[in-house]
mmCIF file of C-alpha atoms and ligand atoms in Angstrom:
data_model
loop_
_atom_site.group_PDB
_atom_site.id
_atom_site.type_symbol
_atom_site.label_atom_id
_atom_site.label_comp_id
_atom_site.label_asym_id
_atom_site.label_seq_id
_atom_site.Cartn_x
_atom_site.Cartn_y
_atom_site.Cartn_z
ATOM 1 C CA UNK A 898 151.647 136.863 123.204
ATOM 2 C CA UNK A 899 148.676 138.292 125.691
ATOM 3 C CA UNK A 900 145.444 138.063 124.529
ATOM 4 C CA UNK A 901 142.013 137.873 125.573
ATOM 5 C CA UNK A 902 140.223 134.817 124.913
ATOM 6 C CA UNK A 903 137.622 131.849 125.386
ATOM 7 C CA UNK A 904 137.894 128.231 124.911
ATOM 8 C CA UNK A 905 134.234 127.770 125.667
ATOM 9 C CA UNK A 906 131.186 129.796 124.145
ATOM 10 C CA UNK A 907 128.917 131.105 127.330
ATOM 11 C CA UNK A 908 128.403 134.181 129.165
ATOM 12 C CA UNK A 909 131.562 137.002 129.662
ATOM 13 C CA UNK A 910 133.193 135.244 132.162
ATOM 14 C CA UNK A 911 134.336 132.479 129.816
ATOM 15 C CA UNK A 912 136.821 135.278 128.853
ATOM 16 C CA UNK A 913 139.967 134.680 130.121
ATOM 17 C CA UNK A 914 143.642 136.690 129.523
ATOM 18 C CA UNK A 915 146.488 134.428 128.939
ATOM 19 C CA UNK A 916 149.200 133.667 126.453
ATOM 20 C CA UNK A 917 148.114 132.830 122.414
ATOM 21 C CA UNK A 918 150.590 132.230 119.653
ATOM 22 C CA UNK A 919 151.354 135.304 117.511
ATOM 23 C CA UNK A 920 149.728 135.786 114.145
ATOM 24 C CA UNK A 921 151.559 136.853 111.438
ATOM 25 C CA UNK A 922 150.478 139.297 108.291
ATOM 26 C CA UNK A 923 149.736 138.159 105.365
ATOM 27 C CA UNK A 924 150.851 139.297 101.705
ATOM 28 C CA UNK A 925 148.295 142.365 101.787
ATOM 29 C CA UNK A 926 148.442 142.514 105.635
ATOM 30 C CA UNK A 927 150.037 144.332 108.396
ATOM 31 C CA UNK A 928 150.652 143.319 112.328
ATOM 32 C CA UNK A 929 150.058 145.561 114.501
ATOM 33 C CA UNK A 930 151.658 145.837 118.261
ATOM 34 C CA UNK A 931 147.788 146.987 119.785
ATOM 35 C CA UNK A 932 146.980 149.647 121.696
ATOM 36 C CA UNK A 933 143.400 149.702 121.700
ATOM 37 C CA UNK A 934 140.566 147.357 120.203
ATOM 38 C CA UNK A 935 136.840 147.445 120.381
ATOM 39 C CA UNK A 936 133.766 145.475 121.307
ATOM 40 C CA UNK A 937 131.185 145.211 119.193
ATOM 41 C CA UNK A 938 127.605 143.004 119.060
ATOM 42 C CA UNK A 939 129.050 140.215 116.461
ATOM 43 C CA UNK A 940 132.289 139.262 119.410
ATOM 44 C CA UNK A 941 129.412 139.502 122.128
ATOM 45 C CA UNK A 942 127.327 136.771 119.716
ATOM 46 C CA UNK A 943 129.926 135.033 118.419
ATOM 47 C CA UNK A 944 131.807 134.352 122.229
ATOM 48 C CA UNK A 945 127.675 133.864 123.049
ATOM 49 C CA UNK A 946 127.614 130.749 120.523
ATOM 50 C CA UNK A 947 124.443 132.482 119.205
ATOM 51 C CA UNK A 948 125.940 133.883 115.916
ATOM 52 C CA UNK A 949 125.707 131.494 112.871
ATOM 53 C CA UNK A 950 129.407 131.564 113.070
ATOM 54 C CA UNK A 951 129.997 130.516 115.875
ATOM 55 C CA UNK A 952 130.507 126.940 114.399
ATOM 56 C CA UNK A 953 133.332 127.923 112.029
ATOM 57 C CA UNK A 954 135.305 129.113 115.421
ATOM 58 C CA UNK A 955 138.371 127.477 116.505
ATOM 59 C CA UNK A 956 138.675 127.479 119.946
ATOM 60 C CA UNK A 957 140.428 128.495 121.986
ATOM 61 C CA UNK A 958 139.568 132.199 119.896
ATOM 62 C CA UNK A 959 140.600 135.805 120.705
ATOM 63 C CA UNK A 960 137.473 137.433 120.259
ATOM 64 C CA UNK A 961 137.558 141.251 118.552
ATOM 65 C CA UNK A 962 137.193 142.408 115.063
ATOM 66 C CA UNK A 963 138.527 146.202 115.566
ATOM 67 C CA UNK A 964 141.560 147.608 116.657
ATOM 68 C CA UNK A 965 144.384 150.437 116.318
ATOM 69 C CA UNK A 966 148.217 150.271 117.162
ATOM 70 C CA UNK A 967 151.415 150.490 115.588
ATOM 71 C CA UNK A 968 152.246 148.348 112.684
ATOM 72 C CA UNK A 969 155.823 146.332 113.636
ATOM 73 C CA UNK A 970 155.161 143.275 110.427
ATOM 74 C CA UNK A 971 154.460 144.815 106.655
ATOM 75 C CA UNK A 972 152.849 142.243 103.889
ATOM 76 C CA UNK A 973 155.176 141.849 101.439
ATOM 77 C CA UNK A 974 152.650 143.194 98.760
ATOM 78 C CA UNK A 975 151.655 146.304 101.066
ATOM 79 C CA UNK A 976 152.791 149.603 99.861
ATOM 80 C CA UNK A 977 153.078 152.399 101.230
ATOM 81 C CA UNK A 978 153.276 151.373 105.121
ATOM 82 C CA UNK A 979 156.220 150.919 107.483
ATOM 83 C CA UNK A 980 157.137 149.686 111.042
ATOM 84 C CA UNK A 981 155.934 152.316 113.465
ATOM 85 C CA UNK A 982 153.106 153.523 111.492
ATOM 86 C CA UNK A 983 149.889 154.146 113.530
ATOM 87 C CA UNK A 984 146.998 152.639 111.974
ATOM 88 C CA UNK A 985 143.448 151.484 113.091
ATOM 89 C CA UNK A 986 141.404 149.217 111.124
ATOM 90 C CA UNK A 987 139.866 145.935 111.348
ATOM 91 C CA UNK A 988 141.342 142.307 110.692
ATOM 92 C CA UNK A 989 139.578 139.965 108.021
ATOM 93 C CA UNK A 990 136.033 139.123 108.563
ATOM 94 C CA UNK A 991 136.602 135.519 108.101
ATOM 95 C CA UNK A 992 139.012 135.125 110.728
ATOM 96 C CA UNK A 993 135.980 136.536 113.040
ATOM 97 C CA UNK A 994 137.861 137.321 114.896
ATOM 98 C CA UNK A 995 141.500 138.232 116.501
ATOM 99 C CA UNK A 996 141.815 142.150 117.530
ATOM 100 C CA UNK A 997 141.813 141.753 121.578
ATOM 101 C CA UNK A 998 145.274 140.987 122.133
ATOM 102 C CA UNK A 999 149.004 141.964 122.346
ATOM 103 C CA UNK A 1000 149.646 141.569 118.394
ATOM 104 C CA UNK A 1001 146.500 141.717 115.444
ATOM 105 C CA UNK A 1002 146.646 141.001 111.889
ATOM 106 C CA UNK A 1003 144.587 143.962 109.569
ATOM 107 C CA UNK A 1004 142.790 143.589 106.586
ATOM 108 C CA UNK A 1005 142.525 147.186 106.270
ATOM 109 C CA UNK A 1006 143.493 150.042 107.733
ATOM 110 C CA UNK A 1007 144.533 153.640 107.203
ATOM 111 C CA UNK A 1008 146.634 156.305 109.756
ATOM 112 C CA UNK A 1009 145.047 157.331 113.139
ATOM 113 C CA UNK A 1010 145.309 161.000 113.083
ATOM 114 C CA UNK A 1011 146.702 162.936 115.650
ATOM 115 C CA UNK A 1012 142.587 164.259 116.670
ATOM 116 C CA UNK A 1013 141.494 160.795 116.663
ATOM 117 C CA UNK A 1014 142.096 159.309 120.425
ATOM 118 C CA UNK A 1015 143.456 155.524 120.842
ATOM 119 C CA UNK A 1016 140.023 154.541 122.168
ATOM 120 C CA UNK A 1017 138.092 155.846 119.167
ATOM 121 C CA UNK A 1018 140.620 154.629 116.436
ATOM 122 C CA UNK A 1019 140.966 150.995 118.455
ATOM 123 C CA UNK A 1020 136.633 150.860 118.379
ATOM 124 C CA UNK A 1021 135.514 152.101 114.770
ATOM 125 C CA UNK A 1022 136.934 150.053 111.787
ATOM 126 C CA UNK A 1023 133.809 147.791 111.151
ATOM 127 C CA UNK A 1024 131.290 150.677 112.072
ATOM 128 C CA UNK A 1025 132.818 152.772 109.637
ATOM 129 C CA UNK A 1026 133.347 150.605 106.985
ATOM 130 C CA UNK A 1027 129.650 149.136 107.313
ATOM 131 C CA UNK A 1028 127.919 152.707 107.864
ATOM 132 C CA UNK A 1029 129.828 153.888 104.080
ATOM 133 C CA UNK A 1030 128.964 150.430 102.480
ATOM 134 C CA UNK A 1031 125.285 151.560 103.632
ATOM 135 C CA UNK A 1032 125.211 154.695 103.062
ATOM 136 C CA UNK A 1033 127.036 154.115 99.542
ATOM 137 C CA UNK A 1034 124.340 151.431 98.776
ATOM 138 C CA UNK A 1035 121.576 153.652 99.654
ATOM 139 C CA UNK A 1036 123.625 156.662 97.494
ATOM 140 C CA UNK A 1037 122.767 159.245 100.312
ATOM 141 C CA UNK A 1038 124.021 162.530 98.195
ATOM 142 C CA UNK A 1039 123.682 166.022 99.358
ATOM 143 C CA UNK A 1040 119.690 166.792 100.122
ATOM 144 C CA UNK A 1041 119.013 163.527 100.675
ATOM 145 C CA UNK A 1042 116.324 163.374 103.668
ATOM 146 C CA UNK A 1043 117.739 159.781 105.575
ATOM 147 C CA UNK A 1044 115.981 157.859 108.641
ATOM 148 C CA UNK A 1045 118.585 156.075 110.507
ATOM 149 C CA UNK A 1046 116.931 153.450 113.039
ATOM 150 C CA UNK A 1047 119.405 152.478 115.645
ATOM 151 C CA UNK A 1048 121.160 156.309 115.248
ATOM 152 C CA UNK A 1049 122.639 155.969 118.493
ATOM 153 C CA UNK A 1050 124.162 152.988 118.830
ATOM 154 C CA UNK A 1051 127.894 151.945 117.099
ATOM 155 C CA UNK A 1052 127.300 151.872 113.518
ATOM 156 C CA UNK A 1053 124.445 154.454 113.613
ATOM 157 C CA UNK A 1054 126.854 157.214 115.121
ATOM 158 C CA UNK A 1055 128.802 156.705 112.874
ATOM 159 C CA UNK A 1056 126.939 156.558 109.886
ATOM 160 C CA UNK A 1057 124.699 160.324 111.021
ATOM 161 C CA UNK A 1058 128.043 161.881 110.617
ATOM 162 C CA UNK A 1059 129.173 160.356 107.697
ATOM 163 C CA UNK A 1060 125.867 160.580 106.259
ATOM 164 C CA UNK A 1061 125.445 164.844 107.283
ATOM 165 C CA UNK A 1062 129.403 165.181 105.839
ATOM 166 C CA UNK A 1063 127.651 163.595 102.604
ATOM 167 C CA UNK A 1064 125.295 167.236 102.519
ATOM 168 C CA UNK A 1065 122.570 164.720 103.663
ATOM 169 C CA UNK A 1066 119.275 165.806 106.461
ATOM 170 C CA UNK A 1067 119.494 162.938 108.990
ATOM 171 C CA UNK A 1068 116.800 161.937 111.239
ATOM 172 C CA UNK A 1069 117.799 159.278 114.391
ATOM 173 C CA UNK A 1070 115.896 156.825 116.296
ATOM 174 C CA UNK A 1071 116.716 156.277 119.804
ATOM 175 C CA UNK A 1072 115.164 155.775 123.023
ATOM 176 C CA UNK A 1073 114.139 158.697 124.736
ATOM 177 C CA UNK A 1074 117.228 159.039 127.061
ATOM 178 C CA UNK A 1075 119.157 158.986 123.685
ATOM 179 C CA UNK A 1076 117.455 161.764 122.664
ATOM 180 C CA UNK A 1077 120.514 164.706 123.457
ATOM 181 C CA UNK A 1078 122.867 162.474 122.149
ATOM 182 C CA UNK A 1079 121.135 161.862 119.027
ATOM 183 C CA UNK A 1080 121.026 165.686 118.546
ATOM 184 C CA UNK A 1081 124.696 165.926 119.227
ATOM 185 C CA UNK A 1082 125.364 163.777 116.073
ATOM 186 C CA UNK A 1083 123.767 166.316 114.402
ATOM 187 C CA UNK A 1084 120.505 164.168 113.554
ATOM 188 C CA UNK A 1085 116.780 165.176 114.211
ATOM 189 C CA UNK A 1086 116.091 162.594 117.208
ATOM 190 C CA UNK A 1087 112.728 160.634 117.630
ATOM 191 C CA UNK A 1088 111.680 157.570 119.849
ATOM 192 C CA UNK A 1089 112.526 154.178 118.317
ATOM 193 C CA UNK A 1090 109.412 151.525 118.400
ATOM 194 C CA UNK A 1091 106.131 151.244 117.704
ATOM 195 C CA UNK A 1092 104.408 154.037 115.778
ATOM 196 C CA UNK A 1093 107.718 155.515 114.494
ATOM 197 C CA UNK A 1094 105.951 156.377 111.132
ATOM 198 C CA UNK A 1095 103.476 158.469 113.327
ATOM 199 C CA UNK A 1096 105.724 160.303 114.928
ATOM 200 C CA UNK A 1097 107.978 160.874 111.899
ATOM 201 C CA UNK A 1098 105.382 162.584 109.833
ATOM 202 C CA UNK A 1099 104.632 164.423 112.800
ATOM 203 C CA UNK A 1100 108.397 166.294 112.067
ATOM 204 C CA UNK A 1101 108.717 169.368 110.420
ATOM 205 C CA UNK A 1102 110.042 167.354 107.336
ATOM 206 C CA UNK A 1103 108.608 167.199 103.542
ATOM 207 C CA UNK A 1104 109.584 163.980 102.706
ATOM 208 C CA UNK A 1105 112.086 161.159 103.803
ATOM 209 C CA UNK A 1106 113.827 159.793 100.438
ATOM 210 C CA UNK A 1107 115.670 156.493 102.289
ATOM 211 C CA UNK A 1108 116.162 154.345 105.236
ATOM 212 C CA UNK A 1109 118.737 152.727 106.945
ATOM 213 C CA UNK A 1110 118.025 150.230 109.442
ATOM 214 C CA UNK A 1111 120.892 149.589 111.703
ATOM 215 C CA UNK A 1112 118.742 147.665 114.440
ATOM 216 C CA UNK A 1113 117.859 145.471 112.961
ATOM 217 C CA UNK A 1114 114.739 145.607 115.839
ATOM 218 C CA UNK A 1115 111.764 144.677 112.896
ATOM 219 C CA UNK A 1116 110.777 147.989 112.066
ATOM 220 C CA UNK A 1117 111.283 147.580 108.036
ATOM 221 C CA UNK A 1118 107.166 147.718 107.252
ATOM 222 C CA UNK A 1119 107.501 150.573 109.225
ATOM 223 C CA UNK A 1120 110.631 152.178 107.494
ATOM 224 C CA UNK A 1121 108.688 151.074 104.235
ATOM 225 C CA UNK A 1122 105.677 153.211 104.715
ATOM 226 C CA UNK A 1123 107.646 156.438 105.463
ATOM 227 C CA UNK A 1124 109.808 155.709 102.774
ATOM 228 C CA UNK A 1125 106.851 154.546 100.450
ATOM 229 C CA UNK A 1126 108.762 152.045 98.610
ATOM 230 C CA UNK A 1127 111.012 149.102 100.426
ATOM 231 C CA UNK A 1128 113.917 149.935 97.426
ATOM 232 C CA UNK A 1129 114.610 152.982 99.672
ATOM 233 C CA UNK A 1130 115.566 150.925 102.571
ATOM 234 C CA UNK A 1131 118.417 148.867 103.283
ATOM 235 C CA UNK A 1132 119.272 147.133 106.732
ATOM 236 C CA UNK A 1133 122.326 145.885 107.750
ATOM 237 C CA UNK A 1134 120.712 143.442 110.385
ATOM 238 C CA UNK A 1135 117.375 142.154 109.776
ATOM 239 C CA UNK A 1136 117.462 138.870 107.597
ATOM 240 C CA UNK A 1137 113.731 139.321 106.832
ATOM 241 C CA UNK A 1138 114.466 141.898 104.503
ATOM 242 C CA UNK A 1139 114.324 140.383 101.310
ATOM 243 C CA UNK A 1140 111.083 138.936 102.044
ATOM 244 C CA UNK A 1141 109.807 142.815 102.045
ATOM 245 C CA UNK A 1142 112.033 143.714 99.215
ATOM 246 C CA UNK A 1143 114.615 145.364 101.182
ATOM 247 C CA UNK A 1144 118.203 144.695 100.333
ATOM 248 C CA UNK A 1145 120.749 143.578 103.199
ATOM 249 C CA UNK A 1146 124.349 145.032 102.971
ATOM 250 C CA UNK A 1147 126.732 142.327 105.050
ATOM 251 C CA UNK A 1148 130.659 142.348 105.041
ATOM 252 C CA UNK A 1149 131.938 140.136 102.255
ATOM 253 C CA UNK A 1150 133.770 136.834 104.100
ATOM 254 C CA UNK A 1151 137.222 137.237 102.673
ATOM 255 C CA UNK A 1152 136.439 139.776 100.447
ATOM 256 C CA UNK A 1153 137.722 143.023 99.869
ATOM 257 C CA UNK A 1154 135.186 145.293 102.289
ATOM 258 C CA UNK A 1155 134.041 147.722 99.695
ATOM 259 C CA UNK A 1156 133.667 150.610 102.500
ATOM 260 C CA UNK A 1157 137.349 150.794 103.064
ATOM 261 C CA UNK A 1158 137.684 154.009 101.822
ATOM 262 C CA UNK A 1159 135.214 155.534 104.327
ATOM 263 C CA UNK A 1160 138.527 155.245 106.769
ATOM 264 C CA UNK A 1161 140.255 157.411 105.209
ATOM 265 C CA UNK A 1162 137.404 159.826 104.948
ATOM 266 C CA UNK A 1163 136.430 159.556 108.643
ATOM 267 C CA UNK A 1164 139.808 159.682 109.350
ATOM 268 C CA UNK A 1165 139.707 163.262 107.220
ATOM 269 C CA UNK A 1166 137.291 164.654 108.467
ATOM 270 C CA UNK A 1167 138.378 163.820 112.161
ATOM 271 C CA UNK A 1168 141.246 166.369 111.355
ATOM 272 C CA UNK A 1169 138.733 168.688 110.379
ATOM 273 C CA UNK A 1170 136.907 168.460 113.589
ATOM 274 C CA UNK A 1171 133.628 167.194 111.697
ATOM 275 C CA UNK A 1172 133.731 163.805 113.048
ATOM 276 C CA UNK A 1173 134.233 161.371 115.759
ATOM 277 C CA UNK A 1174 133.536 157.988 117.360
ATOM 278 C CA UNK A 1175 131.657 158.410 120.336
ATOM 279 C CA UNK A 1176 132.572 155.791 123.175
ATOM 280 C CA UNK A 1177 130.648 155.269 126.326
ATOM 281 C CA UNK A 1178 133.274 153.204 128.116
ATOM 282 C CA UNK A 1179 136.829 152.075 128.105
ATOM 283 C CA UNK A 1180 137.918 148.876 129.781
ATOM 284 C CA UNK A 1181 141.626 147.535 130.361
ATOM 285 C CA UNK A 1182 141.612 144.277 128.508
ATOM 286 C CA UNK A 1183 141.843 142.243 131.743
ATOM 287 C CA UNK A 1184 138.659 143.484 132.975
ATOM 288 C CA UNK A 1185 137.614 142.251 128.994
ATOM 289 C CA UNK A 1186 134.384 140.694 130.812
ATOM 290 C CA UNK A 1187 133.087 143.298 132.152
ATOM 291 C CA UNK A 1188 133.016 145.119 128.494
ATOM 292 C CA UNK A 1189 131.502 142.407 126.976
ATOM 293 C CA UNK A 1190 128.762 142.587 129.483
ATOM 294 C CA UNK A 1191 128.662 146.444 128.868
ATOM 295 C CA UNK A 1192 128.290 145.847 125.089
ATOM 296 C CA UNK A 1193 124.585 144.719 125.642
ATOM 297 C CA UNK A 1194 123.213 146.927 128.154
ATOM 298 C CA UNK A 1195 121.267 150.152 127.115
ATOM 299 C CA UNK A 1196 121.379 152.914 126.410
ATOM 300 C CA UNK A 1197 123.877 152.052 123.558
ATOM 301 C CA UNK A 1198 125.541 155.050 122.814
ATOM 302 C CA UNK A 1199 128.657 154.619 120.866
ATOM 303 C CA UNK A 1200 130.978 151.940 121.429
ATOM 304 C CA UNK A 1201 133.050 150.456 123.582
ATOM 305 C CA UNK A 1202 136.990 149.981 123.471
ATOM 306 C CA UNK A 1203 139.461 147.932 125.449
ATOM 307 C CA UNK A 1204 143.218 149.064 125.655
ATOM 308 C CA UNK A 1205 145.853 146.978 126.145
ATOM 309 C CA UNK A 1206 148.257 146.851 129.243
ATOM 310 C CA UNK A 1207 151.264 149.034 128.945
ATOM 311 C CA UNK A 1208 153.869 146.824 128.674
ATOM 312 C CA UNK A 1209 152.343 144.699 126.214
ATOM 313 C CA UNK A 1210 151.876 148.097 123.764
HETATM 314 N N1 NAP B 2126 125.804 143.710 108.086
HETATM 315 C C1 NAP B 2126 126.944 144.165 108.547
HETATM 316 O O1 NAP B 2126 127.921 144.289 107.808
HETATM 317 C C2 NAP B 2126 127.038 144.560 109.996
HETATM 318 C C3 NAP B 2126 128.197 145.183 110.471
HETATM 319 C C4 NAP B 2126 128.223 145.615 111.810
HETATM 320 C C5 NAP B 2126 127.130 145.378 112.643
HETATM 321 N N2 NAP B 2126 126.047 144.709 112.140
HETATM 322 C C6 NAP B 2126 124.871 144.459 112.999
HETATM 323 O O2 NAP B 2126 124.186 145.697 113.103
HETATM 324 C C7 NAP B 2126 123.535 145.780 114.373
HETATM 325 C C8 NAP B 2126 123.902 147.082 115.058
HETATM 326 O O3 NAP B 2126 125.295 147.116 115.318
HETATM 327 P P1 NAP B 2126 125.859 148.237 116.311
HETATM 328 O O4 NAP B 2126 127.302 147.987 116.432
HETATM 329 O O5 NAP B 2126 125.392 149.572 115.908
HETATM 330 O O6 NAP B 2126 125.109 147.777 117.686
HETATM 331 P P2 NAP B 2126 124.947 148.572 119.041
HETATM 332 O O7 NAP B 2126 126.114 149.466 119.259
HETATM 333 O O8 NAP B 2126 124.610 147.573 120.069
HETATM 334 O O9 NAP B 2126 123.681 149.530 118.799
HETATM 335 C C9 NAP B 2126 122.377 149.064 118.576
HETATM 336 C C10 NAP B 2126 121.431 150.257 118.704
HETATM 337 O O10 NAP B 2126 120.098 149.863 118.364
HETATM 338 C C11 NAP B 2126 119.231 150.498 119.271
HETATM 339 N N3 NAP B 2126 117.932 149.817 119.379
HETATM 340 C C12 NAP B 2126 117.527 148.885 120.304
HETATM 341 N N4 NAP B 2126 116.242 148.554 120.090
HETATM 342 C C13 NAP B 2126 115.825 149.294 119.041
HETATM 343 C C14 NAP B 2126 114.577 149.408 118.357
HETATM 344 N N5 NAP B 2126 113.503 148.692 118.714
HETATM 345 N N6 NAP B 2126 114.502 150.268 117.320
HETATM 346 C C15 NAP B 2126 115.576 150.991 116.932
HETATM 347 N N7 NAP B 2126 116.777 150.941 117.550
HETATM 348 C C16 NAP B 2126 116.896 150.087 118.583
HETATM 349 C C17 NAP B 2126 119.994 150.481 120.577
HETATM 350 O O11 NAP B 2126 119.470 151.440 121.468
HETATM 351 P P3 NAP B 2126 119.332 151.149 123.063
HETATM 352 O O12 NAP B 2126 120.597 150.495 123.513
HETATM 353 O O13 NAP B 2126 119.155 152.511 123.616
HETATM 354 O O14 NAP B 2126 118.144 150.271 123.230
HETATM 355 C C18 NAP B 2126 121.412 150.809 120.124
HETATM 356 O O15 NAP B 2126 121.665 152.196 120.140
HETATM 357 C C19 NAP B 2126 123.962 144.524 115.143
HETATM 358 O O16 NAP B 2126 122.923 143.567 115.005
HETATM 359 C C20 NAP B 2126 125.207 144.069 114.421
HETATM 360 O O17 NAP B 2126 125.422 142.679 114.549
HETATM 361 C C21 NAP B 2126 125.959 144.313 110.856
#
């Protein structure tokens, strides 16, 4: 099949498009034929060779952890899925891989609705199934006040709007030319950084009751003191956390991701015109390089999505 890949870890031009053999789904798996995937900070690190995982690649790899398409190979134990569904989801976090090419194996998945677009279905498994797994650790209920740090970037998009469906009062940290976009969301915006518990008590805002840092950027004292206790915070990206008392949500390897229902909720509420996956750029997956560079320039707002040539759909 085509597929992105890299036989070497290194900058983005170690990507290269070329032929790969075809996986094949598992018992509680579907293939899908792919139309679009996305490209998110773990492929950038992992093709880097600066993730921790990077050992446990095979190379060559196809990088990609996202992606949505039409399922054309059902798991023998899957119900209630058939050849030519459309779907978008992600493939198994211990494969690390796999979602940037002509045919992908999902882990989970649920239908792309008609409002969603290819490029936002292809890009938003993982955000949305680590923003719920937050936001469900952190039980952010209706009039819950919530600081998200990182609101603008892939998972924090996601998780304002999932948080504000939730009956949730969001406020976003961004940089300052974030600021608009932030707002869009639907989240009070203020500058990321230094001094954030300043300017957060400088809000119009009685209290914050929890914290969800999606950065990952060291700000947890910080989130601590506006919280006032670090069992109101949870990160999804800083390792020091525990050391502070603040609990780390990551994806289970080969586990069953416990946020797999917020699919089918984001997928809902995309119907309902209440949510969507914002994405700055979309790249053919030739040019899959040039995304990968894209990835980790700023402003991050949203994510980025690759879609596959036309006659490999
Ligand atoms: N634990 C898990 O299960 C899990 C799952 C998915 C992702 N992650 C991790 O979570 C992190 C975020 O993922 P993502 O997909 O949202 O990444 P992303 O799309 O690159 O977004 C990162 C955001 O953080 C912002 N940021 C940069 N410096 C900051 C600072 N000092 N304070 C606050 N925000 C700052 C960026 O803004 P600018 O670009 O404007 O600077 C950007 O909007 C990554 O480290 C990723 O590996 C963890």
């Amino acid at each position: 099949m085509f597929a992105v890949q890299f036989d070497r870890f290194g900058p983005p031009e170690v990507l290269t498009v070329g032929r790969f053999p075809e996986p094949h789904a598992g018992p509680d798996e579907v293939r899908i034929r792919v139309r679009t995937a996305g490209v998110s900070p773990v492929d950038v690190a992992l093709r880097a060779g600066l993730s921790p995982s990077s050992k446990k690649v095979p190379l060559p790899h196809v990088p990609g952890v996202d992606a949505a398409g039409v399922i054309d190979e059902v798991g023998a134990d899957v119900i209630g899925f058939a050849v030519g569904d459309e779907v978008f989801g992600a493939v198994d976090v211990s494969r690390l891989g796999g979602a940037s090419a002509e045919f992908a194996v999902l882990r989970f998945w649920t239908p792309k609705p008609p409002a969603m677009s290819w490029a936002e279905a292809g890009a938003a498994g993982t955000s949305i199934e680590t923003a719920t797994r937050a936001l469900d650790r952190l039980d952010v209920r209706a009039g819950t006040t919530l600081l998200i740090d990182g609101a603008a970037g892939g998972v924090g998009s996601v998780a304002v709007q999932l948080a504000i469906a939730r009956g949730a009062r969001v406020i976003g940290t961004g940089r300052p030319e974030s600021r608009t976009f932030i707002a869009r969301l639907g989240a009070t915006p203020v500058a990321y950084g230094q001094g954030l518990a300043g300017r957060v008590s400088a809000l119009d805002v009685e209290r914050v009751d929890l914290a969800l840092d999606v950065a990952g950027a060291g700000s947890l004292p910080e989130l601590i003191t506006i919280t006032g206790t670090a069992a109101s915070v949870l990160t999804i990206a800083d390792f020091t956390g525990p050391e502070l008392g603040v609990r780390i949500s990551v994806g289970e390897l080969g586990g069953e991701p416990d946020g797999r229902h917020g699919l089918t909720l984001a997928a809902a509420l995309s119907e309902e015109g209440r949510f969507r996956v914002p994405v700055r750029e979309v790249f053919p997956m030739a040019r899959a390089a040039d995304a990968h560079a894209a990835a980790v320039r700023g402003p991050r707002q949203g994510k980025i999505a690759l879609t596959a040539p036309g006659d490999h759909r």
